[in-house]
PDB file of C-alpha atoms in Angstrom:
ATOM      1  CA  UNK A   1       0.005  -0.003   0.000  1.00 30.00           C
ATOM      2  CA  UNK A   2       1.448   3.370  -1.017  1.00 36.00           C
ATOM      3  CA  UNK A   3       2.325   5.772   1.751  1.00 38.00           C
ATOM      4  CA  UNK A   4       0.006   8.761   1.972  1.00 39.00           C
ATOM      5  CA  UNK A   5       1.317  12.305   2.080  1.00 38.00           C
ATOM      6  CA  UNK A   6       2.400  13.220   5.569  1.00 37.00           C
ATOM      7  CA  UNK A   7       2.728   9.653   6.782  1.00 39.00           C
ATOM      8  CA  UNK A   8       5.597   7.246   7.167  1.00 46.00           C
ATOM      9  CA  UNK A   9       3.764   4.056   6.301  1.00 49.00           C
ATOM     10  CA  UNK A  10       6.215   2.611   3.785  1.00 54.00           C
ATOM     11  CA  UNK A  11       8.353  -0.328   4.938  1.00 58.00           C
ATOM     12  CA  UNK A  12      11.664   0.796   6.370  1.00 63.00           C
ATOM     13  CA  UNK A  13      13.231  -2.100   4.478  1.00 76.00           C
ATOM     14  CA  UNK A  14      13.301   0.184   1.430  1.00 94.00           C
ATOM     15  CA  UNK A  15      16.711   1.831   1.683  1.00 96.00           C
ATOM     16  CA  UNK A  16      15.898   5.047  -0.159  1.00 98.00           C
ATOM     17  CA  UNK A  17      12.842   5.551   2.033  1.00 96.00           C
ATOM     18  CA  UNK A  18      14.779   4.908   5.237  1.00 96.00           C
ATOM     19  CA  UNK A  19      17.772   7.035   4.213  1.00 97.00           C
ATOM     20  CA  UNK A  20      15.656  10.071   3.285  1.00 97.00           C
ATOM     21  CA  UNK A  21      13.302   9.906   6.246  1.00 96.00           C
ATOM     22  CA  UNK A  22      16.223   9.597   8.663  1.00 96.00           C
ATOM     23  CA  UNK A  23      17.734  12.648   6.992  1.00 97.00           C
ATOM     24  CA  UNK A  24      14.471  14.563   7.276  1.00 96.00           C
ATOM     25  CA  UNK A  25      14.310  13.834  10.985  1.00 95.00           C
ATOM     26  CA  UNK A  26      17.990  14.768  11.432  1.00 96.00           C
ATOM     27  CA  UNK A  27      17.801  18.016   9.420  1.00 96.00           C
ATOM     28  CA  UNK A  28      20.485  17.092   6.928  1.00 98.00           C
ATOM     29  CA  UNK A  29      20.518  16.067   3.271  1.00 99.00           C
ATOM     30  CA  UNK A  30      21.821  13.005   1.478  1.00 99.00           C
ATOM     31  CA  UNK A  31      23.626  13.130  -1.835  1.00 99.00           C
ATOM     32  CA  UNK A  32      22.415  11.120  -4.787  1.00 99.00           C
ATOM     33  CA  UNK A  33      25.670  10.750  -6.685  1.00 98.00           C
ATOM     34  CA  UNK A  34      25.385  10.227 -10.432  1.00 96.00           C
ATOM     35  CA  UNK A  35      27.460   7.202 -11.395  1.00 97.00           C
ATOM     36  CA  UNK A  36      28.285   6.348 -14.981  1.00 96.00           C
ATOM     37  CA  UNK A  37      30.750   3.538 -14.421  1.00 96.00           C
ATOM     38  CA  UNK A  38      32.263   1.302 -11.765  1.00 97.00           C
ATOM     39  CA  UNK A  39      34.604   4.084 -10.623  1.00 98.00           C
ATOM     40  CA  UNK A  40      31.635   6.172  -9.483  1.00 98.00           C
ATOM     41  CA  UNK A  41      30.092   3.226  -7.658  1.00 99.00           C
ATOM     42  CA  UNK A  42      33.333   2.398  -5.850  1.00 99.00           C
ATOM     43  CA  UNK A  43      33.936   6.039  -4.968  1.00 99.00           C
ATOM     44  CA  UNK A  44      30.439   6.521  -3.554  1.00 99.00           C
ATOM     45  CA  UNK A  45      30.594   3.400  -1.396  1.00 99.00           C
ATOM     46  CA  UNK A  46      34.118   4.111  -0.138  1.00 99.00           C
ATOM     47  CA  UNK A  47      33.259   7.713   0.705  1.00 99.00           C
ATOM     48  CA  UNK A  48      30.090   6.620   2.518  1.00 99.00           C
ATOM     49  CA  UNK A  49      31.976   4.025   4.568  1.00 99.00           C
ATOM     50  CA  UNK A  50      34.808   6.405   5.426  1.00 99.00           C
ATOM     51  CA  UNK A  51      32.452   9.222   6.390  1.00 99.00           C
ATOM     52  CA  UNK A  52      29.912   6.949   8.082  1.00 99.00           C
ATOM     53  CA  UNK A  53      27.343   8.553   5.836  1.00 99.00           C
ATOM     54  CA  UNK A  54      24.270   7.276   4.037  1.00 99.00           C
ATOM     55  CA  UNK A  55      24.416   7.653   0.269  1.00 99.00           C
ATOM     56  CA  UNK A  56      22.448   7.052  -2.897  1.00 99.00           C
ATOM     57  CA  UNK A  57      24.063   5.711  -6.056  1.00 99.00           C
ATOM     58  CA  UNK A  58      22.150   7.351  -8.887  1.00 98.00           C
ATOM     59  CA  UNK A  59      22.029   5.781 -12.338  1.00 97.00           C
ATOM     60  CA  UNK A  60      20.429   6.954 -15.554  1.00 94.00           C
ATOM     61  CA  UNK A  61      18.465   5.071 -18.220  1.00 94.00           C
ATOM     62  CA  UNK A  62      21.632   5.448 -20.296  1.00 94.00           C
ATOM     63  CA  UNK A  63      23.081   2.757 -18.044  1.00 92.00           C
ATOM     64  CA  UNK A  64      20.276   0.387 -18.952  1.00 90.00           C
ATOM     65  CA  UNK A  65      21.017   0.840 -22.641  1.00 93.00           C
ATOM     66  CA  UNK A  66      24.803   1.087 -22.675  1.00 96.00           C
ATOM     67  CA  UNK A  67      25.817  -1.287 -19.873  1.00 95.00           C
ATOM     68  CA  UNK A  68      22.700  -3.368 -19.535  1.00 96.00           C
ATOM     69  CA  UNK A  69      20.516  -4.619 -16.697  1.00 97.00           C
ATOM     70  CA  UNK A  70      23.312  -6.812 -15.310  1.00 97.00           C
ATOM     71  CA  UNK A  71      25.342  -3.712 -14.515  1.00 98.00           C
ATOM     72  CA  UNK A  72      22.401  -2.374 -12.511  1.00 98.00           C
ATOM     73  CA  UNK A  73      22.208  -5.647 -10.603  1.00 98.00           C
ATOM     74  CA  UNK A  74      25.929  -5.396  -9.923  1.00 98.00           C
ATOM     75  CA  UNK A  75      25.534  -1.828  -8.638  1.00 98.00           C
ATOM     76  CA  UNK A  76      22.742  -2.905  -6.296  1.00 98.00           C
ATOM     77  CA  UNK A  77      24.746  -5.867  -5.008  1.00 98.00           C
ATOM     78  CA  UNK A  78      27.776  -3.666  -4.306  1.00 98.00           C
ATOM     79  CA  UNK A  79      25.683  -0.963  -2.657  1.00 98.00           C
ATOM     80  CA  UNK A  80      23.760  -3.333  -0.425  1.00 98.00           C
ATOM     81  CA  UNK A  81      26.996  -5.017   0.697  1.00 98.00           C
ATOM     82  CA  UNK A  82      28.318  -1.725   2.123  1.00 98.00           C
ATOM     83  CA  UNK A  83      28.747  -1.310   5.864  1.00 98.00           C
ATOM     84  CA  UNK A  84      26.521   1.805   5.781  1.00 98.00           C
ATOM     85  CA  UNK A  85      23.144   2.348   4.060  1.00 98.00           C
ATOM     86  CA  UNK A  86      23.699   2.879   0.325  1.00 98.00           C
ATOM     87  CA  UNK A  87      20.640   2.818  -1.936  1.00 98.00           C
ATOM     88  CA  UNK A  88      20.468   2.632  -5.725  1.00 99.00           C
ATOM     89  CA  UNK A  89      18.137   4.985  -7.600  1.00 98.00           C
ATOM     90  CA  UNK A  90      17.333   5.173 -11.318  1.00 98.00           C
ATOM     91  CA  UNK A  91      16.822   8.811 -12.291  1.00 95.00           C
ATOM     92  CA  UNK A  92      14.751  10.469 -15.038  1.00 92.00           C
ATOM     93  CA  UNK A  93      12.884   7.512 -16.510  1.00 93.00           C
ATOM     94  CA  UNK A  94      11.090   9.337 -19.307  1.00 89.00           C
ATOM     95  CA  UNK A  95      10.406   6.442 -21.656  1.00 93.00           C
ATOM     96  CA  UNK A  96       7.768   3.874 -20.732  1.00 94.00           C
ATOM     97  CA  UNK A  97      10.037   1.049 -21.851  1.00 95.00           C
ATOM     98  CA  UNK A  98      12.701   2.200 -19.396  1.00 96.00           C
ATOM     99  CA  UNK A  99      10.181   2.281 -16.562  1.00 97.00           C
ATOM    100  CA  UNK A 100       8.988  -1.226 -17.421  1.00 97.00           C
ATOM    101  CA  UNK A 101      12.548  -2.546 -17.427  1.00 97.00           C
ATOM    102  CA  UNK A 102      13.340  -0.742 -14.161  1.00 97.00           C
ATOM    103  CA  UNK A 103      10.428  -2.495 -12.470  1.00 98.00           C
ATOM    104  CA  UNK A 104      12.057  -5.844 -13.216  1.00 97.00           C
ATOM    105  CA  UNK A 105      15.312  -4.868 -11.462  1.00 98.00           C
ATOM    106  CA  UNK A 106      16.224  -4.865  -7.745  1.00 97.00           C
ATOM    107  CA  UNK A 107      16.373  -1.062  -7.519  1.00 98.00           C
ATOM    108  CA  UNK A 108      15.498   0.746  -4.308  1.00 98.00           C
ATOM    109  CA  UNK A 109      13.812   3.641  -6.103  1.00 98.00           C
ATOM    110  CA  UNK A 110      13.106   5.145  -9.503  1.00 98.00           C
ATOM    111  CA  UNK A 111      12.197   8.589 -10.776  1.00 96.00           C
ATOM    112  CA  UNK A 112       9.224   8.607 -13.124  1.00 94.00           C
ATOM    113  CA  UNK A 113       9.682  11.756 -15.199  1.00 88.00           C
ATOM    114  CA  UNK A 114       6.336  12.466 -16.848  1.00 87.00           C
ATOM    115  CA  UNK A 115       6.604  16.216 -16.267  1.00 77.00           C
ATOM    116  CA  UNK A 116       6.375  16.788 -20.014  1.00 79.00           C
ATOM    117  CA  UNK A 117       2.749  15.615 -19.911  1.00 85.00           C
ATOM    118  CA  UNK A 118      -0.156  17.821 -18.960  1.00 86.00           C
ATOM    119  CA  UNK A 119      -0.855  17.820 -15.191  1.00 85.00           C
ATOM    120  CA  UNK A 120      -3.740  15.341 -15.263  1.00 90.00           C
ATOM    121  CA  UNK A 121      -1.899  12.854 -17.471  1.00 92.00           C
ATOM    122  CA  UNK A 122       1.176  13.238 -15.249  1.00 91.00           C
ATOM    123  CA  UNK A 123      -0.915  12.335 -12.216  1.00 95.00           C
ATOM    124  CA  UNK A 124      -2.562   9.379 -13.939  1.00 95.00           C
ATOM    125  CA  UNK A 125       0.717   7.909 -15.165  1.00 96.00           C
ATOM    126  CA  UNK A 126       2.611   8.454 -11.913  1.00 96.00           C
ATOM    127  CA  UNK A 127      -0.235   6.897  -9.916  1.00 97.00           C
ATOM    128  CA  UNK A 128      -0.197   3.782 -12.100  1.00 97.00           C
ATOM    129  CA  UNK A 129       3.566   3.337 -11.766  1.00 97.00           C
ATOM    130  CA  UNK A 130       3.636   4.138  -8.040  1.00 96.00           C
ATOM    131  CA  UNK A 131       0.989   1.502  -7.336  1.00 96.00           C
ATOM    132  CA  UNK A 132       2.909  -1.154  -9.254  1.00 96.00           C
ATOM    133  CA  UNK A 133       6.306  -0.156  -7.893  1.00 96.00           C
ATOM    134  CA  UNK A 134       5.157  -0.102  -4.282  1.00 92.00           C
ATOM    135  CA  UNK A 135       3.991  -3.710  -4.573  1.00 93.00           C
ATOM    136  CA  UNK A 136       7.510  -4.562  -5.733  1.00 95.00           C
ATOM    137  CA  UNK A 137       9.143  -2.732  -2.815  1.00 95.00           C
ATOM    138  CA  UNK A 138      10.388   0.121  -5.018  1.00 97.00           C
ATOM    139  CA  UNK A 139       9.785   3.721  -4.029  1.00 97.00           C
ATOM    140  CA  UNK A 140       8.988   6.418  -6.599  1.00 97.00           C
ATOM    141  CA  UNK A 141      10.125   9.995  -7.149  1.00 97.00           C
ATOM    142  CA  UNK A 142       8.181  12.275  -9.487  1.00 95.00           C
ATOM    143  CA  UNK A 143       8.692  15.750 -10.886  1.00 90.00           C
ATOM    144  CA  UNK A 144       6.177  18.605 -10.838  1.00 85.00           C
ATOM    145  CA  UNK A 145       6.677  21.558 -13.158  1.00 73.00           C
ATOM    146  CA  UNK A 146       9.506  21.593 -15.641  1.00 65.00           C
ATOM    147  CA  UNK A 147      12.505  23.839 -16.301  1.00 53.00           C
ATOM    148  CA  UNK A 148      15.356  22.571 -18.438  1.00 58.00           C
ATOM    149  CA  UNK A 149      18.674  24.082 -19.327  1.00 54.00           C
ATOM    150  CA  UNK A 150      17.484  24.553 -22.881  1.00 40.00           C
ATOM    151  CA  UNK A 151      14.883  26.993 -21.563  1.00 34.00           C
ATOM    152  CA  UNK A 152      17.384  29.468 -20.138  1.00 32.00           C
ATOM    153  CA  UNK A 153      15.945  32.277 -22.219  1.00 37.00           C
ATOM    154  CA  UNK A 154      12.399  32.044 -20.863  1.00 36.00           C
ATOM    155  CA  UNK A 155      10.843  35.278 -19.751  1.00 42.00           C
ATOM    156  CA  UNK A 156       9.750  35.508 -16.121  1.00 44.00           C
ATOM    157  CA  UNK A 157       6.089  35.183 -17.090  1.00 36.00           C
ATOM    158  CA  UNK A 158       6.767  32.045 -19.136  1.00 50.00           C
ATOM    159  CA  UNK A 159       8.981  30.563 -16.418  1.00 56.00           C
ATOM    160  CA  UNK A 160       6.283  31.120 -13.803  1.00 56.00           C
ATOM    161  CA  UNK A 161       4.001  28.734 -15.646  1.00 54.00           C
ATOM    162  CA  UNK A 162       6.559  25.929 -15.349  1.00 82.00           C
ATOM    163  CA  UNK A 163       7.119  26.263 -11.607  1.00 90.00           C
ATOM    164  CA  UNK A 164       5.496  23.992  -9.040  1.00 93.00           C
ATOM    165  CA  UNK A 165       2.403  25.422  -7.394  1.00 93.00           C
ATOM    166  CA  UNK A 166       2.585  24.676  -3.627  1.00 95.00           C
ATOM    167  CA  UNK A 167      -1.191  24.303  -3.449  1.00 92.00           C
ATOM    168  CA  UNK A 168      -1.135  21.712  -6.231  1.00 92.00           C
ATOM    169  CA  UNK A 169       1.860  19.862  -4.785  1.00 95.00           C
ATOM    170  CA  UNK A 170      -0.097  18.346  -1.894  1.00 95.00           C
ATOM    171  CA  UNK A 171      -2.872  17.314  -4.261  1.00 95.00           C
ATOM    172  CA  UNK A 172      -0.311  15.732  -6.593  1.00 95.00           C
ATOM    173  CA  UNK A 173       1.338  13.511  -3.994  1.00 96.00           C
ATOM    174  CA  UNK A 174      -2.006  12.468  -2.525  1.00 96.00           C
ATOM    175  CA  UNK A 175      -3.419  11.499  -5.911  1.00 96.00           C
ATOM    176  CA  UNK A 176      -0.314   9.740  -7.197  1.00 96.00           C
ATOM    177  CA  UNK A 177       0.982   8.049  -4.050  1.00 96.00           C
ATOM    178  CA  UNK A 178       4.578   8.865  -5.003  1.00 96.00           C
ATOM    179  CA  UNK A 179       6.980   8.842  -2.074  1.00 96.00           C
ATOM    180  CA  UNK A 180       9.364  11.672  -3.098  1.00 97.00           C
ATOM    181  CA  UNK A 181       8.769  14.955  -4.917  1.00 97.00           C
ATOM    182  CA  UNK A 182      11.141  16.880  -7.202  1.00 96.00           C
ATOM    183  CA  UNK A 183       9.666  20.378  -7.514  1.00 95.00           C
ATOM    184  CA  UNK A 184      10.505  23.140  -9.960  1.00 92.00           C
ATOM    185  CA  UNK A 185      11.281  26.420  -8.195  1.00 94.00           C
ATOM    186  CA  UNK A 186      13.718  28.052 -10.607  1.00 90.00           C
ATOM    187  CA  UNK A 187      16.238  25.208 -10.681  1.00 91.00           C
ATOM    188  CA  UNK A 188      17.454  24.130 -14.123  1.00 85.00           C
ATOM    189  CA  UNK A 189      19.252  21.126 -15.560  1.00 81.00           C
ATOM    190  CA  UNK A 190      22.609  22.169 -16.934  1.00 76.00           C
ATOM    191  CA  UNK A 191      24.486  25.453 -16.550  1.00 80.00           C
ATOM    192  CA  UNK A 192      22.563  28.367 -15.096  1.00 81.00           C
ATOM    193  CA  UNK A 193      22.007  31.611 -17.037  1.00 82.00           C
ATOM    194  CA  UNK A 194      23.874  34.766 -15.943  1.00 84.00           C
ATOM    195  CA  UNK A 195      23.158  35.421 -12.281  1.00 87.00           C
ATOM    196  CA  UNK A 196      23.319  31.743 -11.450  1.00 87.00           C
ATOM    197  CA  UNK A 197      21.129  29.710  -9.129  1.00 89.00           C
ATOM    198  CA  UNK A 198      21.141  32.547  -6.588  1.00 90.00           C
ATOM    199  CA  UNK A 199      19.143  34.659  -9.022  1.00 90.00           C
ATOM    200  CA  UNK A 200      16.701  32.038 -10.192  1.00 88.00           C
ATOM    201  CA  UNK A 201      15.911  29.904  -7.148  1.00 92.00           C
ATOM    202  CA  UNK A 202      12.685  30.877  -5.396  1.00 95.00           C
ATOM    203  CA  UNK A 203      13.429  29.611  -1.894  1.00 97.00           C
ATOM    204  CA  UNK A 204      10.124  30.890  -0.511  1.00 98.00           C
ATOM    205  CA  UNK A 205       8.317  28.752  -3.053  1.00 97.00           C
ATOM    206  CA  UNK A 206      10.522  25.778  -2.169  1.00 97.00           C
ATOM    207  CA  UNK A 207       9.747  26.149   1.537  1.00 98.00           C
ATOM    208  CA  UNK A 208       6.037  26.473   0.781  1.00 98.00           C
ATOM    209  CA  UNK A 209       6.090  23.284  -1.290  1.00 98.00           C
ATOM    210  CA  UNK A 210       7.843  21.359   1.483  1.00 98.00           C
ATOM    211  CA  UNK A 211       5.325  22.605   4.029  1.00 98.00           C
ATOM    212  CA  UNK A 212       2.395  21.784   1.759  1.00 97.00           C
ATOM    213  CA  UNK A 213       3.345  18.132   1.205  1.00 97.00           C
ATOM    214  CA  UNK A 214       4.374  17.595   4.813  1.00 95.00           C
ATOM    215  CA  UNK A 215       7.259  15.665   6.411  1.00 93.00           C
ATOM    216  CA  UNK A 216       6.127  12.360   4.919  1.00 93.00           C
ATOM    217  CA  UNK A 217       7.217  13.337   1.415  1.00 96.00           C
ATOM    218  CA  UNK A 218      10.927  14.166   1.158  1.00 97.00           C
ATOM    219  CA  UNK A 219      11.841  16.932  -1.294  1.00 98.00           C
ATOM    220  CA  UNK A 220      14.413  16.268  -4.031  1.00 98.00           C
ATOM    221  CA  UNK A 221      16.716  18.892  -5.546  1.00 96.00           C
ATOM    222  CA  UNK A 222      17.656  18.702  -9.220  1.00 94.00           C
ATOM    223  CA  UNK A 223      19.801  21.241 -11.069  1.00 88.00           C
ATOM    224  CA  UNK A 224      22.790  21.688  -8.757  1.00 89.00           C
ATOM    225  CA  UNK A 225      25.672  22.810 -10.954  1.00 87.00           C
ATOM    226  CA  UNK A 226      27.099  25.182 -10.104  1.00 89.00           C
ATOM    227  CA  UNK A 227      25.608  25.916  -6.690  1.00 91.00           C
ATOM    228  CA  UNK A 228      27.372  27.401  -3.675  1.00 93.00           C
ATOM    229  CA  UNK A 229      27.592  25.614  -0.330  1.00 96.00           C
ATOM    230  CA  UNK A 230      25.613  28.467   1.226  1.00 97.00           C
ATOM    231  CA  UNK A 231      22.757  28.013  -1.226  1.00 96.00           C
ATOM    232  CA  UNK A 232      22.730  24.256  -0.638  1.00 97.00           C
ATOM    233  CA  UNK A 233      22.393  24.940   3.090  1.00 98.00           C
ATOM    234  CA  UNK A 234      19.487  27.303   2.472  1.00 98.00           C
ATOM    235  CA  UNK A 235      17.767  24.641   0.377  1.00 98.00           C
ATOM    236  CA  UNK A 236      18.183  22.116   3.188  1.00 98.00           C
ATOM    237  CA  UNK A 237      16.634  24.632   5.588  1.00 98.00           C
ATOM    238  CA  UNK A 238      13.680  24.830   3.184  1.00 98.00           C
ATOM    239  CA  UNK A 239      13.114  21.081   3.438  1.00 97.00           C
ATOM    240  CA  UNK A 240      15.291  19.531   0.733  1.00 98.00           C
ATOM    241  CA  UNK A 241      16.461  16.061   1.728  1.00 98.00           C
ATOM    242  CA  UNK A 242      17.806  14.393  -1.440  1.00 99.00           C
ATOM    243  CA  UNK A 243      20.320  16.408  -3.453  1.00 98.00           C
ATOM    244  CA  UNK A 244      21.360  15.173  -6.879  1.00 97.00           C
ATOM    245  CA  UNK A 245      25.061  15.725  -7.537  1.00 96.00           C
ATOM    246  CA  UNK A 246      26.802  15.188 -10.834  1.00 94.00           C
ATOM    247  CA  UNK A 247      29.619  17.434 -12.021  1.00 93.00           C
ATOM    248  CA  UNK A 248      30.007  18.778  -8.485  1.00 93.00           C
ATOM    249  CA  UNK A 249      31.732  15.532  -7.551  1.00 96.00           C
ATOM    250  CA  UNK A 250      32.797  14.243 -10.957  1.00 96.00           C
ATOM    251  CA  UNK A 251      34.830  17.106 -12.469  1.00 96.00           C
ATOM    252  CA  UNK A 252      37.995  16.534 -10.419  1.00 97.00           C
ATOM    253  CA  UNK A 253      37.906  12.863 -11.377  1.00 98.00           C
ATOM    254  CA  UNK A 254      37.525  13.457 -15.118  1.00 98.00           C
ATOM    255  CA  UNK A 255      40.186  16.184 -15.041  1.00 98.00           C
ATOM    256  CA  UNK A 256      42.592  13.796 -13.297  1.00 97.00           C
ATOM    257  CA  UNK A 257      42.012  11.070 -15.882  1.00 97.00           C
ATOM    258  CA  UNK A 258      42.457  13.554 -18.724  1.00 97.00           C
ATOM    259  CA  UNK A 259      45.796  14.754 -17.360  1.00 96.00           C
ATOM    260  CA  UNK A 260      47.198  11.387 -16.278  1.00 96.00           C
ATOM    261  CA  UNK A 261      45.941   8.738 -18.689  1.00 93.00           C
ATOM    262  CA  UNK A 262      49.285   8.521 -20.508  1.00 93.00           C
ATOM    263  CA  UNK A 263      51.423   8.593 -17.361  1.00 94.00           C
ATOM    264  CA  UNK A 264      50.114   5.499 -15.560  1.00 92.00           C
ATOM    265  CA  UNK A 265      49.299   1.882 -16.215  1.00 95.00           C
ATOM    266  CA  UNK A 266      45.548   1.430 -16.407  1.00 95.00           C
ATOM    267  CA  UNK A 267      45.358  -0.325 -13.033  1.00 97.00           C
ATOM    268  CA  UNK A 268      47.266   2.450 -11.279  1.00 97.00           C
ATOM    269  CA  UNK A 269      45.313   5.152 -13.111  1.00 97.00           C
ATOM    270  CA  UNK A 270      42.066   3.600 -11.941  1.00 97.00           C
ATOM    271  CA  UNK A 271      43.231   3.390  -8.326  1.00 98.00           C
ATOM    272  CA  UNK A 272      44.328   7.020  -8.281  1.00 98.00           C
ATOM    273  CA  UNK A 273      41.271   8.270 -10.147  1.00 98.00           C
ATOM    274  CA  UNK A 274      38.851   6.518  -7.807  1.00 98.00           C
ATOM    275  CA  UNK A 275      40.649   8.081  -4.848  1.00 99.00           C
ATOM    276  CA  UNK A 276      40.191  11.549  -6.368  1.00 99.00           C
ATOM    277  CA  UNK A 277      36.523  10.790  -6.995  1.00 98.00           C
ATOM    278  CA  UNK A 278      36.099   9.499  -3.430  1.00 99.00           C
ATOM    279  CA  UNK A 279      37.622  12.653  -1.962  1.00 99.00           C
ATOM    280  CA  UNK A 280      35.159  14.825  -3.899  1.00 98.00           C
ATOM    281  CA  UNK A 281      32.216  12.830  -2.580  1.00 99.00           C
ATOM    282  CA  UNK A 282      33.585  12.979   0.958  1.00 99.00           C
ATOM    283  CA  UNK A 283      33.647  16.777   0.727  1.00 98.00           C
ATOM    284  CA  UNK A 284      30.052  16.765  -0.454  1.00 98.00           C
ATOM    285  CA  UNK A 285      28.987  14.564   2.456  1.00 99.00           C
ATOM    286  CA  UNK A 286      30.574  16.983   4.897  1.00 99.00           C
ATOM    287  CA  UNK A 287      28.852  19.913   3.207  1.00 98.00           C
ATOM    288  CA  UNK A 288      25.416  18.256   3.191  1.00 98.00           C
ATOM    289  CA  UNK A 289      25.719  17.263   6.844  1.00 98.00           C
ATOM    290  CA  UNK A 290      25.377  13.519   6.261  1.00 99.00           C
ATOM    291  CA  UNK A 291      28.831  12.585   7.586  1.00 98.00           C
ATOM    292  CA  UNK A 292      28.964  10.680  10.886  1.00 98.00           C
ATOM    293  CA  UNK A 293      25.232   9.991  10.870  1.00 98.00           C
ATOM    294  CA  UNK A 294      25.650   6.212  10.854  1.00 95.00           C
ATOM    295  CA  UNK A 295      26.767   4.423  13.986  1.00 83.00           C
ATOM    296  CA  UNK A 296      28.824   1.325  13.224  1.00 72.00           C
ATOM    297  CA  UNK A 297      28.985   0.259  16.846  1.00 56.00           C
TER     298      UNK A 297
END
């Protein structure tokens, strides 16, 4: 049975659910670290274990197509073998075929991205998937409103129509039964226009959305590059619990590989690169406040 808005009725055996609700109660956020290969998976797990932090390994449908379902099963097996809670989430499932495949895999959670549909169709589709996923022990994140990097040039009036309405947010989660909500409050995927996130984020709207859906529905932040530590902290104060991180933690790793690929044997390059990646994630965990939240004793 799907959890209702404002409740905590979903089984705590679901790692994403447990990780995010513990974070909500503890007033910190947990990073969902985008992983494109085994290096990212290793780095996330090692950082989580070193920092005694919960973490979420975040994959994309690209992984399903390029590396196949077996890679997803591998990621889940590695994550669930960690000494701290590490969940695996599949982000931005926009194609129905990807959603169907995801529901056959041992994922902890998926994001159903039907935000390109009209509001009523979005609700109908998300409700259908949430009902099926919940029976399989998979939690569901959904997006309300839509702002993409390609829409940087939108006028304020046009942008307003794509933002999440706090009054509608509560209605959305109640009608769909989704467990996590990714609202649109001025955040964009990809680089921000001049003025950056500080100019475009409507934190009052974000806080109102969080209040409207209640503590039972953790808020997810998309569009985080580049964002200052101070702005991340303000978002957490507004109720954000899951923060998606991509280039924030990946750029040092890719730069290291680019500079050192010809100077090291592949095995040594991989060892060094994963350590650079791990250090970036450790810094993010400290910044989000998730470090030292897991007792190993």
